[in-house]
CSV table of C-alpha atoms in Angstrom, one decimal:
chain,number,residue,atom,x,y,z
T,1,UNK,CA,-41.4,-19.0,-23.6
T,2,UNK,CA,-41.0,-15.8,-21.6
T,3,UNK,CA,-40.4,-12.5,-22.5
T,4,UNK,CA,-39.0,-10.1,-19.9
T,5,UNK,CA,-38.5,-6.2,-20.8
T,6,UNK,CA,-36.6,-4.2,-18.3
T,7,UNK,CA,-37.9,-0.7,-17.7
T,8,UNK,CA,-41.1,0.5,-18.3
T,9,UNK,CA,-40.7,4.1,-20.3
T,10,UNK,CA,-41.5,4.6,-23.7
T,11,UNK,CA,-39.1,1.9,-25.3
T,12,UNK,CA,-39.6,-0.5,-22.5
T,13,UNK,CA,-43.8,-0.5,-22.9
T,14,UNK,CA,-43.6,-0.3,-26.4
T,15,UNK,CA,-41.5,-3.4,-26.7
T,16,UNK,CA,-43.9,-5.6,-24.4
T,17,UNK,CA,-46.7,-4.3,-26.8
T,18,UNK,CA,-45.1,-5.7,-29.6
T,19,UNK,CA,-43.9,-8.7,-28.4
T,20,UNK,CA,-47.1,-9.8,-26.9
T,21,UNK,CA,-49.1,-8.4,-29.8
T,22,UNK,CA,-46.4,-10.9,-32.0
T,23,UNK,CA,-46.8,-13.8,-30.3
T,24,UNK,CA,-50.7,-13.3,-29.9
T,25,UNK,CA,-51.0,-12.9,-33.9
T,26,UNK,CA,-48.6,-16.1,-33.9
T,27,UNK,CA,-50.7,-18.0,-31.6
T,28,UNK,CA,-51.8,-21.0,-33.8
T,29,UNK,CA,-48.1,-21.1,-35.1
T,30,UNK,CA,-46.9,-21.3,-31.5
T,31,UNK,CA,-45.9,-24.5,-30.0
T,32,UNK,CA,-44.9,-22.7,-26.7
T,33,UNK,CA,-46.6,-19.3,-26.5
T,34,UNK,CA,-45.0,-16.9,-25.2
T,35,UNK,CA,-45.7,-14.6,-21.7
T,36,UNK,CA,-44.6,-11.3,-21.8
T,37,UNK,CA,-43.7,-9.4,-18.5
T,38,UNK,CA,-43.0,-5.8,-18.2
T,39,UNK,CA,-40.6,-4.7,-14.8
T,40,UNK,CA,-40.1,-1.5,-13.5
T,41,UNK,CA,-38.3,-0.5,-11.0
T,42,UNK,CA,-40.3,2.6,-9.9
T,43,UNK,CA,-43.9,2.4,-8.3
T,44,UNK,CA,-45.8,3.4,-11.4
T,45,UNK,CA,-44.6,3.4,-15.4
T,46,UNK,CA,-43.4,6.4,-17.4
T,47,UNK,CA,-42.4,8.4,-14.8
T,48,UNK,CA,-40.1,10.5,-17.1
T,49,UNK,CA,-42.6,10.1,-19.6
T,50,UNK,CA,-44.6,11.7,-17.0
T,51,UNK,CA,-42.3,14.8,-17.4
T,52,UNK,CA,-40.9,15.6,-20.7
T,53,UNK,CA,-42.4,18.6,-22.6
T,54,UNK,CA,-43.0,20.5,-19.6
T,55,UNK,CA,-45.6,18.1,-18.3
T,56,UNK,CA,-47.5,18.1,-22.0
T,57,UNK,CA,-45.7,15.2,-23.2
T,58,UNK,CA,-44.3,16.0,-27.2
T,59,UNK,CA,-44.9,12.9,-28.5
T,60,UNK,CA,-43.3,12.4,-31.5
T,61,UNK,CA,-42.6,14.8,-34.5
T,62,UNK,CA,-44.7,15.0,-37.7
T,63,UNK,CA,-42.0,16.0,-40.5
T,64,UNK,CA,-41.3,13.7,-43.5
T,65,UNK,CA,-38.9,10.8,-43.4
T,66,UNK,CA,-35.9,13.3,-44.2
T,67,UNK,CA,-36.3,15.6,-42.0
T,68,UNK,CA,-36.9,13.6,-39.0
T,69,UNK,CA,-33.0,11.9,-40.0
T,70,UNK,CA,-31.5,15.4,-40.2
T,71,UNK,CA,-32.6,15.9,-36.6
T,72,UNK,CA,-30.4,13.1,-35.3
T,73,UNK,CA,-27.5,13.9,-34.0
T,74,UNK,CA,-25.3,10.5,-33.3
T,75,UNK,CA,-25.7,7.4,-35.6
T,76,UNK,CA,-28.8,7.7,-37.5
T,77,UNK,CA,-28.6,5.0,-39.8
T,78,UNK,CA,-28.6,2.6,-37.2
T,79,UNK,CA,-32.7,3.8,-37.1
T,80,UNK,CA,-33.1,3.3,-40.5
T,81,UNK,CA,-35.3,-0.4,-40.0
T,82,UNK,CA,-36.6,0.6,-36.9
T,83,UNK,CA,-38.5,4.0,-38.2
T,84,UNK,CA,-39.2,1.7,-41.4
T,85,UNK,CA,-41.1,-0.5,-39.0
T,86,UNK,CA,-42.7,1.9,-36.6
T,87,UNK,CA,-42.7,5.4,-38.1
T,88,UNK,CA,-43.9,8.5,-36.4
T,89,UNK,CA,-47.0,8.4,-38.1
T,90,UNK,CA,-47.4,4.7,-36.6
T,91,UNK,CA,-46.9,6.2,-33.2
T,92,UNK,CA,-49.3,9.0,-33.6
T,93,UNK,CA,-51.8,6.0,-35.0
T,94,UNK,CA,-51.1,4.0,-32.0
T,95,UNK,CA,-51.6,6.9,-29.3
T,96,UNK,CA,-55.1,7.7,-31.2
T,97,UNK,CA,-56.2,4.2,-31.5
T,98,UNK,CA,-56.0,3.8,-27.5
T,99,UNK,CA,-57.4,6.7,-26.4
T,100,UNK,CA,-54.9,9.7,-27.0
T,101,UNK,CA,-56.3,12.3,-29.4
T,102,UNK,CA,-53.0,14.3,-30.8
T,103,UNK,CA,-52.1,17.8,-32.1
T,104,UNK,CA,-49.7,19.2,-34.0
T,105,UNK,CA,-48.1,22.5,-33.3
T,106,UNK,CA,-44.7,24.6,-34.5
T,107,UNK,CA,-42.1,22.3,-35.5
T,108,UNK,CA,-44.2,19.9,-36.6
T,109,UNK,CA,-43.9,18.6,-32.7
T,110,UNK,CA,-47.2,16.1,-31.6
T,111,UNK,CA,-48.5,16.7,-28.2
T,112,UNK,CA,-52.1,15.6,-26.7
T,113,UNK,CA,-54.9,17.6,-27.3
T,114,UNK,CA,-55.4,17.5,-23.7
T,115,UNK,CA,-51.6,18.8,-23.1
T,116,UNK,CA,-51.4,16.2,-20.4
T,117,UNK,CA,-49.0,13.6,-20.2
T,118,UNK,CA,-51.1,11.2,-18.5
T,119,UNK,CA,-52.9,11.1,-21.4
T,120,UNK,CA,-50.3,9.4,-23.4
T,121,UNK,CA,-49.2,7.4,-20.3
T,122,UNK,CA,-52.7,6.0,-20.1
T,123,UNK,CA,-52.8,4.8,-23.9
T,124,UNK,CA,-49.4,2.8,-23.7
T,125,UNK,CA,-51.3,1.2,-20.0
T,126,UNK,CA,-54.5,0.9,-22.2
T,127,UNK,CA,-52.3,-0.9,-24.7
T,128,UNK,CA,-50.9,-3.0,-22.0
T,129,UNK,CA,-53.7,-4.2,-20.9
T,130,UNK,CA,-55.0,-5.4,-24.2
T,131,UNK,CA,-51.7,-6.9,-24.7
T,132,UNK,CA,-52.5,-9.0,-21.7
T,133,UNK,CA,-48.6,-8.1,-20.8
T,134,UNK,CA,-48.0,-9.0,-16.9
T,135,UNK,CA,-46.6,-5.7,-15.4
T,136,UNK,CA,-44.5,-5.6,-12.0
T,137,UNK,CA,-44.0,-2.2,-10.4
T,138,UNK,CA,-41.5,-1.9,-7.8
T,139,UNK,CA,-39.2,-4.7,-9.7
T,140,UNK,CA,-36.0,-3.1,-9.5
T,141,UNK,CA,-33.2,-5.4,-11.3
T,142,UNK,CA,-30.0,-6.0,-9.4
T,143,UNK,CA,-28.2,-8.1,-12.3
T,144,UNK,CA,-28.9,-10.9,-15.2
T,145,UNK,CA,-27.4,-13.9,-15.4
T,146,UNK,CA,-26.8,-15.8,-18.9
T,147,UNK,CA,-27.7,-19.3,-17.9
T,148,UNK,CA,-27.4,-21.1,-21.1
T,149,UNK,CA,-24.0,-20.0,-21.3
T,150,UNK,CA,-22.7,-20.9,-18.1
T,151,UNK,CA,-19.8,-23.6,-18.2
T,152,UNK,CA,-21.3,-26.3,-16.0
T,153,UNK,CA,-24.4,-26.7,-18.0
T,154,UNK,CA,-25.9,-28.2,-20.8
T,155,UNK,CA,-27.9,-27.2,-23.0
T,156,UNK,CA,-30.2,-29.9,-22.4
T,157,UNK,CA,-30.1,-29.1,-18.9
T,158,UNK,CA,-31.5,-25.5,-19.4
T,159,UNK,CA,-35.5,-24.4,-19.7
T,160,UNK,CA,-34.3,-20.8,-19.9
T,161,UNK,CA,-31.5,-18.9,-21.2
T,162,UNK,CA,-31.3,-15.8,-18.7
T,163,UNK,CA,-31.9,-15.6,-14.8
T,164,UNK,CA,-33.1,-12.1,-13.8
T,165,UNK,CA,-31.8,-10.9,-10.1
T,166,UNK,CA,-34.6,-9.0,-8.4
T,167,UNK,CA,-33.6,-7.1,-5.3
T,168,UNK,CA,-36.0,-8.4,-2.5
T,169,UNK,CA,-37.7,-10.3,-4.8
T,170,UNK,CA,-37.8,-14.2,-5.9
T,171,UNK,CA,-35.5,-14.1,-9.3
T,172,UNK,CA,-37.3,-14.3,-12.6
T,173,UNK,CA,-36.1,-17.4,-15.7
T,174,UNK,CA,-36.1,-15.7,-18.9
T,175,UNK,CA,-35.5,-17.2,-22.6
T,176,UNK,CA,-35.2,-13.5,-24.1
T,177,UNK,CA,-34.7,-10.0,-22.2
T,178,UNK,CA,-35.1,-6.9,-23.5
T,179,UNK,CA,-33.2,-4.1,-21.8
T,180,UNK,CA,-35.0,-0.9,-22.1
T,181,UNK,CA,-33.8,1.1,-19.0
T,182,UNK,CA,-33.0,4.4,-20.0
T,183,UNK,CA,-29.8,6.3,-19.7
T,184,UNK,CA,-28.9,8.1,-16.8
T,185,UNK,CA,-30.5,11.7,-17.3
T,186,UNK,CA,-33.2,12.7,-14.6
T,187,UNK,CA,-32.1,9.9,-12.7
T,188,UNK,CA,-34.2,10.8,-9.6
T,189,UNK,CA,-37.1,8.9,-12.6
T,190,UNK,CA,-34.8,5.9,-12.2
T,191,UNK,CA,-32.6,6.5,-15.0
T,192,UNK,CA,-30.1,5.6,-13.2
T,193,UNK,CA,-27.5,3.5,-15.9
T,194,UNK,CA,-29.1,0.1,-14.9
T,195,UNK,CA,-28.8,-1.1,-18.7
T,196,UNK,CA,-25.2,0.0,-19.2
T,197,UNK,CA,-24.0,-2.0,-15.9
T,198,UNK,CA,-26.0,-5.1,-17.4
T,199,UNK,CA,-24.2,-4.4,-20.8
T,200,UNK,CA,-21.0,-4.8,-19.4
T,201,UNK,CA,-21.3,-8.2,-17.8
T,202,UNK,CA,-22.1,-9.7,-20.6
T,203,UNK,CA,-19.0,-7.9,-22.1
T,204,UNK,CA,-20.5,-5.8,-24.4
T,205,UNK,CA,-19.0,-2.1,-25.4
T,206,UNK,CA,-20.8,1.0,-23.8
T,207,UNK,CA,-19.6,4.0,-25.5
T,208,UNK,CA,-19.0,7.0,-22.0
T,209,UNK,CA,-22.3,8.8,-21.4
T,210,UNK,CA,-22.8,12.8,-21.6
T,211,UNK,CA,-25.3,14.8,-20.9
T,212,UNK,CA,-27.2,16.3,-23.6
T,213,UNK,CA,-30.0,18.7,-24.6
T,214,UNK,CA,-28.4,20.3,-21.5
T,215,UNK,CA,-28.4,24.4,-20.4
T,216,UNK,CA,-25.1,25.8,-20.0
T,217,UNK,CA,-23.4,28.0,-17.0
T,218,UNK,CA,-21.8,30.7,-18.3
T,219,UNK,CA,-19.5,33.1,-16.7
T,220,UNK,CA,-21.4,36.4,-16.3
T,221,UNK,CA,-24.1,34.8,-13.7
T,222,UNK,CA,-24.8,38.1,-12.2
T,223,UNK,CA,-25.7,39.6,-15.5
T,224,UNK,CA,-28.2,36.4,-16.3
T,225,UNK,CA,-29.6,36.3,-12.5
T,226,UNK,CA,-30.6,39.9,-13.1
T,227,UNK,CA,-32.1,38.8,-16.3
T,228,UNK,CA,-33.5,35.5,-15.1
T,229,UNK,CA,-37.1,34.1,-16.5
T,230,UNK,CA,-36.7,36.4,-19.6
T,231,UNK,CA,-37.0,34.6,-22.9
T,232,UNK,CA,-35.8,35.9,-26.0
T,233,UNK,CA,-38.3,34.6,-28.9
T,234,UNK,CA,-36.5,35.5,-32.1
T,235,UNK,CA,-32.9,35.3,-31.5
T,236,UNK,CA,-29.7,34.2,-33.6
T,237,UNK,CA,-27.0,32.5,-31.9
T,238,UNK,CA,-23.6,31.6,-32.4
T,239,UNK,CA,-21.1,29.8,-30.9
T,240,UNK,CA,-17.2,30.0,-30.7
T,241,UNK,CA,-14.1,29.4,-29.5
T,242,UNK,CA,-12.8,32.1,-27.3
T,243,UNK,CA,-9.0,31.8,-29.1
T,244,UNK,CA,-10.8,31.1,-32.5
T,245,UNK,CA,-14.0,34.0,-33.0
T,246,UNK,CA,-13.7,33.0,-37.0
T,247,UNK,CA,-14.4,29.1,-36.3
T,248,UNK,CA,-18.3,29.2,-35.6
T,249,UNK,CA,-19.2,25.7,-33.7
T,250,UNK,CA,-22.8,26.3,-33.9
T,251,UNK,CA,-25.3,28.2,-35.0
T,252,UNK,CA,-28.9,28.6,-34.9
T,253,UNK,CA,-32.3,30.9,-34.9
T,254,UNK,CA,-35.3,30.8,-32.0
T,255,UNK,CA,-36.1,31.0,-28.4
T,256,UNK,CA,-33.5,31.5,-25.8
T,257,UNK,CA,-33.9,31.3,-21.9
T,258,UNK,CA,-31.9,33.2,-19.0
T,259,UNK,CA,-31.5,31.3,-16.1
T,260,UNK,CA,-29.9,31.6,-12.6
T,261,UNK,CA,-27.1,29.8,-13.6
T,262,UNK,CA,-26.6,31.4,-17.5
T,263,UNK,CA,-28.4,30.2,-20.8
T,264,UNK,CA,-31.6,27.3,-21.5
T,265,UNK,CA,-34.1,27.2,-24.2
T,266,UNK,CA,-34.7,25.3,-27.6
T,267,UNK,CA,-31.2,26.8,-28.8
T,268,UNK,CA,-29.3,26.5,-26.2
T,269,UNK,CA,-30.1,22.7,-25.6
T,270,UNK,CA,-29.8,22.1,-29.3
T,271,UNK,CA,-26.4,23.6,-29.4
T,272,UNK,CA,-25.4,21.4,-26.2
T,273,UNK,CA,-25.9,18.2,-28.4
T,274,UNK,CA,-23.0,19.7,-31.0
T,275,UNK,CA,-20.7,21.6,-28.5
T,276,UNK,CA,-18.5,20.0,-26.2
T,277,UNK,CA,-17.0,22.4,-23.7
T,278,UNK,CA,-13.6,21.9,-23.4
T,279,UNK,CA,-12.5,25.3,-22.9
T,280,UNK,CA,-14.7,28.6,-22.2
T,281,UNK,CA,-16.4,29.6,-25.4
T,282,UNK,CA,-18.2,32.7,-26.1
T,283,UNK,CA,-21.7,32.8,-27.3
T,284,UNK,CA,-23.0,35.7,-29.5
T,285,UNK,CA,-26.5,36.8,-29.3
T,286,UNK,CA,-27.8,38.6,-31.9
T,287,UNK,CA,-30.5,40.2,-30.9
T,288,UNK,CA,-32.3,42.1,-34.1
T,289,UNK,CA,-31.7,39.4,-36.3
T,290,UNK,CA,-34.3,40.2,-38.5
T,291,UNK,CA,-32.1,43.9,-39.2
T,292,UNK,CA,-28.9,44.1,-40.9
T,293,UNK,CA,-26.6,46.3,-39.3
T,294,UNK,CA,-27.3,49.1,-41.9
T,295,UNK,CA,-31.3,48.8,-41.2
T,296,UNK,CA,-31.0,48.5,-37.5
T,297,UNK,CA,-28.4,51.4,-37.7
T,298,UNK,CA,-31.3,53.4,-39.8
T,299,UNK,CA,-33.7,52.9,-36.9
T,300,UNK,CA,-31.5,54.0,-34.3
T,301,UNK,CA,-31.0,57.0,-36.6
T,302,UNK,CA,-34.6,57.1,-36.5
T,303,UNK,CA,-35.0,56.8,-32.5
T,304,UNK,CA,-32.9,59.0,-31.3
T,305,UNK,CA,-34.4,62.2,-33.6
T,306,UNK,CA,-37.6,61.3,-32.8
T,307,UNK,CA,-37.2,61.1,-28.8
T,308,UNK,CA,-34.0,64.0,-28.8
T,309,UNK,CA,-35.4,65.1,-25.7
T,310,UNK,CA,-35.3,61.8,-24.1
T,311,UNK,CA,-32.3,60.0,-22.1
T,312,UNK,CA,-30.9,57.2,-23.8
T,313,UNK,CA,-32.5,54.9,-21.5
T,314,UNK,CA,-36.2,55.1,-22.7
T,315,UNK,CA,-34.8,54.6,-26.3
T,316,UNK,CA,-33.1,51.5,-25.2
T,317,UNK,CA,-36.1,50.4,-23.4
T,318,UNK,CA,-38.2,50.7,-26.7
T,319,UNK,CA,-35.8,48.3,-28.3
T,320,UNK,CA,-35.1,45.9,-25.5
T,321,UNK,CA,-37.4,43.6,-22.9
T,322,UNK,CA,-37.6,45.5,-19.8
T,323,UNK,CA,-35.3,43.7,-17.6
T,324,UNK,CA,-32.2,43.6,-19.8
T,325,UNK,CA,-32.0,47.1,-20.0
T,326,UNK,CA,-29.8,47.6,-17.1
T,327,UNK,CA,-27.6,44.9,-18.2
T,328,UNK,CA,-27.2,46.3,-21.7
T,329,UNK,CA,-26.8,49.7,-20.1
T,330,UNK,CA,-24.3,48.7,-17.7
T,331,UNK,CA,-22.2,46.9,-21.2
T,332,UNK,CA,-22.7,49.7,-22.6
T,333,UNK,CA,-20.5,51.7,-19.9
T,334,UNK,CA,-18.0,49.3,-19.7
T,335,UNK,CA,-17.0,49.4,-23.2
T,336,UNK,CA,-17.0,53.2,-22.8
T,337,UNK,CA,-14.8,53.2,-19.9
T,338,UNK,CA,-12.3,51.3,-21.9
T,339,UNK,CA,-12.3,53.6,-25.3
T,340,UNK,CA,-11.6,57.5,-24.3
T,341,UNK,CA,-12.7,58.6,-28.0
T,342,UNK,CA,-16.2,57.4,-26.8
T,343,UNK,CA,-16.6,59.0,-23.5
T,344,UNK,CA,-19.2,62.2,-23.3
T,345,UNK,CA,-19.1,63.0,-19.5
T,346,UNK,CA,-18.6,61.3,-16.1
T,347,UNK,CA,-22.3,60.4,-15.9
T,348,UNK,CA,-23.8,56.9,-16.2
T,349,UNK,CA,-25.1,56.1,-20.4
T,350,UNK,CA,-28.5,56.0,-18.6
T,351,UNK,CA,-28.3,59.4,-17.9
T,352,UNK,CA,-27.0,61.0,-21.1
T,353,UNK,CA,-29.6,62.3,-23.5
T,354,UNK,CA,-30.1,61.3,-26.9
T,355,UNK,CA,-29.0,64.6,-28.5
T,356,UNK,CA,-25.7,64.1,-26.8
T,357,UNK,CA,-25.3,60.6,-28.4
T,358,UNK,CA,-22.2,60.7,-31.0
T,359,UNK,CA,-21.3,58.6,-33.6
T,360,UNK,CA,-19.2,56.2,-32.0
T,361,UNK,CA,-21.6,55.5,-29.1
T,362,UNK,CA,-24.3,54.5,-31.6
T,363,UNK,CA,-22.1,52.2,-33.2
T,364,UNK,CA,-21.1,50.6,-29.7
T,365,UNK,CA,-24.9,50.4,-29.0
T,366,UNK,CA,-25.5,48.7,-32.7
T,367,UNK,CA,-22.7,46.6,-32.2
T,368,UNK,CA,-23.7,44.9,-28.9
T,369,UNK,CA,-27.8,44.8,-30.4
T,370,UNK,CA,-26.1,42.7,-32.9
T,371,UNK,CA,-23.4,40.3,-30.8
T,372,UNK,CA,-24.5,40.7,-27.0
T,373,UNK,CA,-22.1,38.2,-25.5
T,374,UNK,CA,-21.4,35.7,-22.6
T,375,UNK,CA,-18.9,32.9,-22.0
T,376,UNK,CA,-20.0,29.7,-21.7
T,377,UNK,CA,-18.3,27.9,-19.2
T,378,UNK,CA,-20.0,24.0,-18.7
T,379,UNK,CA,-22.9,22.2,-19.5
T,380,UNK,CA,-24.9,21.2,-16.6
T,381,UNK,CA,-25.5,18.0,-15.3
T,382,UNK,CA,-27.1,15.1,-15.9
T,383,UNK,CA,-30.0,15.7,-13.8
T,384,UNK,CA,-30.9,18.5,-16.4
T,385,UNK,CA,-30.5,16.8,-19.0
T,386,UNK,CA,-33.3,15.4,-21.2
T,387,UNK,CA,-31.5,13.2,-23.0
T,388,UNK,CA,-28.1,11.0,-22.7
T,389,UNK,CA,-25.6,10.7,-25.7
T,390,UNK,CA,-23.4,7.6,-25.0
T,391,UNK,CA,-24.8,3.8,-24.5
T,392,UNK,CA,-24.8,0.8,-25.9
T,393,UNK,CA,-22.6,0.9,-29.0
T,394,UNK,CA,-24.6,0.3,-32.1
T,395,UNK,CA,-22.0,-1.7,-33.5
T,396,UNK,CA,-22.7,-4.3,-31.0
T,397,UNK,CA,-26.3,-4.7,-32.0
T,398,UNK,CA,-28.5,-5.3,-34.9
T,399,UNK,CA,-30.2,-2.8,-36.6
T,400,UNK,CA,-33.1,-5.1,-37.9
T,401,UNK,CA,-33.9,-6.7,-34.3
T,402,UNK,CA,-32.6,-4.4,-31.3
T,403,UNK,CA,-30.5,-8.1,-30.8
T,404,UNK,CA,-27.0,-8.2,-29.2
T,405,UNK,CA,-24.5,-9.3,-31.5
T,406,UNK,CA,-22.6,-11.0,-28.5
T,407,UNK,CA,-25.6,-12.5,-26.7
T,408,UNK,CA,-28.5,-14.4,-28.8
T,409,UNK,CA,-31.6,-13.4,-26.6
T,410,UNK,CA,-30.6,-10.0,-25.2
T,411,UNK,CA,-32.3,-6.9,-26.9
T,412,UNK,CA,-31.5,-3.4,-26.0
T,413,UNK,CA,-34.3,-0.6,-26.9
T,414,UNK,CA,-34.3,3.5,-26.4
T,415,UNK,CA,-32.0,5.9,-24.6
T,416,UNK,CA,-29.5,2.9,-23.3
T,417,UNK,CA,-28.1,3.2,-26.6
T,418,UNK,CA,-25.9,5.2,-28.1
T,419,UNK,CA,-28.8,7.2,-30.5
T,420,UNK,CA,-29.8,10.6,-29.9
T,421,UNK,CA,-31.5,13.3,-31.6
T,422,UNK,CA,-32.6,16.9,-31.3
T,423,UNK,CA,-35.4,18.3,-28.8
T,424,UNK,CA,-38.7,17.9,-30.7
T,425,UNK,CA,-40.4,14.7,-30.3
T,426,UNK,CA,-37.6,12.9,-31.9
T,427,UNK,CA,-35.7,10.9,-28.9
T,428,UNK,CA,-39.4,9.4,-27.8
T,429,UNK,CA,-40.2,8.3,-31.2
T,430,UNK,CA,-36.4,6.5,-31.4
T,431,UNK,CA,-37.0,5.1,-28.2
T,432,UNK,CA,-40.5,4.0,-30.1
T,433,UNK,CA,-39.1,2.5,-32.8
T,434,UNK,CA,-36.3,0.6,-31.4
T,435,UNK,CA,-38.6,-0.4,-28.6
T,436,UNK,CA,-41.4,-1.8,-30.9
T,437,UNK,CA,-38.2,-3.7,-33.4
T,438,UNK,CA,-36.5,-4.9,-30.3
T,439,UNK,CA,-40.6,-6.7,-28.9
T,440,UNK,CA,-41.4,-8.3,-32.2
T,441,UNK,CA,-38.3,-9.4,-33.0
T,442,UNK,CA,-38.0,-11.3,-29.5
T,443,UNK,CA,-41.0,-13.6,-30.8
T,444,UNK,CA,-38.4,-15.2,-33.3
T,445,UNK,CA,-34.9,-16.9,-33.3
T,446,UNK,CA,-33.1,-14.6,-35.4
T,447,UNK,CA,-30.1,-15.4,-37.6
């Protein structure tokens, strides 16, 4: 019997792991053995892999069963079985028993000790290679074909169920295919959709793709080009409808990023997974969230008698990374020019001095420590995404074998299907689980 998976990431090496390792524990059973090949269209394996975690590769994420389900974002009891079978702590065992000593660090997110990708690459190609699986680089799939089911034949006229269309290549006979091909975010990797085309011919529902864990563009891009490469550590966000400020869409607490283009970072591509853009929305930084405004009001208090001698500028440098001060300087005079009861002179806020500062300008300064804003226009594309929401509809697929409902033989495993969770080790460990479910299963004729 042969095995074929389709794409050789995380899910798709995972899966020929498992299905070889099955059929090799099943060998005595086995009145045909089966031979387990791995294709890939690009000219080595994990190339995204290769990528993720800024070239350190996070793993997987070490939290407890619960946690790890509140950090999915679209259909997460479909996982249930899968993690059951192959857990995080079954991936970390895996990556340490072929060669990849792990970490843990903030978050509870598991990265190499070495903080090189490769590293983890080179323990899913150490487990290949025990595995005896037969991998083909440069196999790029054109199309399957399910033979058993075409009209003019027999059953008893057919070795293998599936004919596999290689593009310059001599076509490959298949009794059970396993379609782990990604979705279509960095698709210069060769995520490219592959698995939702295949889908489709065999009539099977693929729910429309989006990008997520995605930066946004926002509309004040001259304001975040001047603050560009700044990140903001210890932030709070929120995120609303520009008609609607009482209707908060998301919310969160940590590190934020200004870009060319407007906003990245852990928060921003967390919020990304939960906010759909349909209309410009305005995102509120606070930016002393560990003050209330009474105690940050207090230390301005504070500031501005101890530097009276001072311009204004120096105090909001204290408070303030350096190159957001002339942004916040320059909000600062626009709200001014558009209240008369705060103006003090004709001069630039930069200039005036902090014994000139009244009441109402301190409470403009407190208010725009406390909800700096920008409007959030789109996400960006797919080509910055790390992960796509969208695939293979979960209804169409068992839970307990990565099988197609539709098509007995055909498996789907990872980011082809519609499952996707938060940035932190948790989309690699789903593609994992569903890869490793979707291989072992394929060993057996399921119900």
């Amino acid at each position: 019997m042969n095995i074929v998976v389709i794409g050789g990431g995380p899910a798709g090496m995972l899966a020929a792991i498992a299905a070889s390792k099955e059929n090799s524990e099943n060998f005595e059973k086995a009145n045909n053995p089966s031979q387990v090949f791995l294709l890939e269209k690009n000219e080595k394996l994990g190339k995204k892999l290769f990528i993720t975690g800024k070239g350190r590769c996070n793993l997987t994420n070490a939290c407890d069963r619960e946690e790890f389900f509140k950090n999915i974002v679209s259909n997460s009891k479909f996982l249930y079985s899968a993690f059951s079978e192959f857990s995080n702590t079954d991936m970390m065992d895996f990556a340490e028993k072929n060669g990849c000593k792990l970490k843990v660090e903030r978050g509870n997110r598991v990265f190499p000790i070495s903080d090189k990708s490769y590293d983890v690459i080179d323990a899913f190609k150490n487990a290949l290679k025990d595995a005896k699986v037969k991998v083909m680089l440069n196999t790029e799939v054109v199309s399957l074909r399910d033979i058993k089911n075409d009209n003019h034949l027999n059953d008893s006229d057919v070795e293998n169920d599936f004919e596999i269309l290689i593009k310059n290549g001599k076509n490959i006979k298949a009794n059970k295919v396993i379609i782990a091909t990604g979705g279509l975010s960095y698709g210069s990797t060769g995520s490219t959709g592959d698995g939702y085309k295949f889908a489709k011919e065999f009539g099977i529902n693929v729910i429309n793709q989006s990008a997520s864990l995605v930066p946004f563009n926002v509309k004040e891009i001259d304001d975040c080009k001047t603050m560009q490469g700044l990140t903001l550590k210890n932030v709070a966000i929120k995120i609303y409808d520009k008609l609607c400020e009482k209707k908060i869409l998301y919310k969160d607490f940590g590190e934020l990023l200004f870009t060319h283009f407007g906003v990245s970072g852990p928060v921003i591509l967390s919020a990304s997974c939960y906010v759909d853009l349909t209309s410009e929305m305005i995102l509120s930084i606070d930016l002393k969230p560990a003050l209330n405004e009474d105690q940050l009001d207090a230390r301005l208090i504070r500031e501005f008698e101890e530097n009276k001698n001072k311009k204004i500028k120096s105090v909001i440098e204290t408070l303030l990374p350096s190159s957001m001060v002339d942004v916040f300087i320059n909000r600062l005079d626009s709200e001014i020019s558009n209240n008369d009861k705060n103006k003090l002179s004709n001069i630039s806020i930069k200039d005036i001095k902090v014994s000139d500062v009244n009441k109402e300008l301190r409470k403009n300064i407190l208010k725009l420590l406390k909800d700096f804003r920008l409007t959030l226009t789109s996400k960006r594309g797919f080509e910055e995404a790390i992960i796509t929401r969208g695939g293979i509809d979960v209804k169409e697929i068992n839970p307990k074998t990565m099988e197609s409902k539709k098509v007995k033989g055909l498996y789907f495993a990872g980011e082809v299907i519609d499952i996707d969770a938060m940035t932190g080790g948790f989309n690699i460990q789903i593609a994992a689980s569903t890869g490793y479910v979707a291989g072992k299963s394929s060993n057996y004729d399921v119900q």
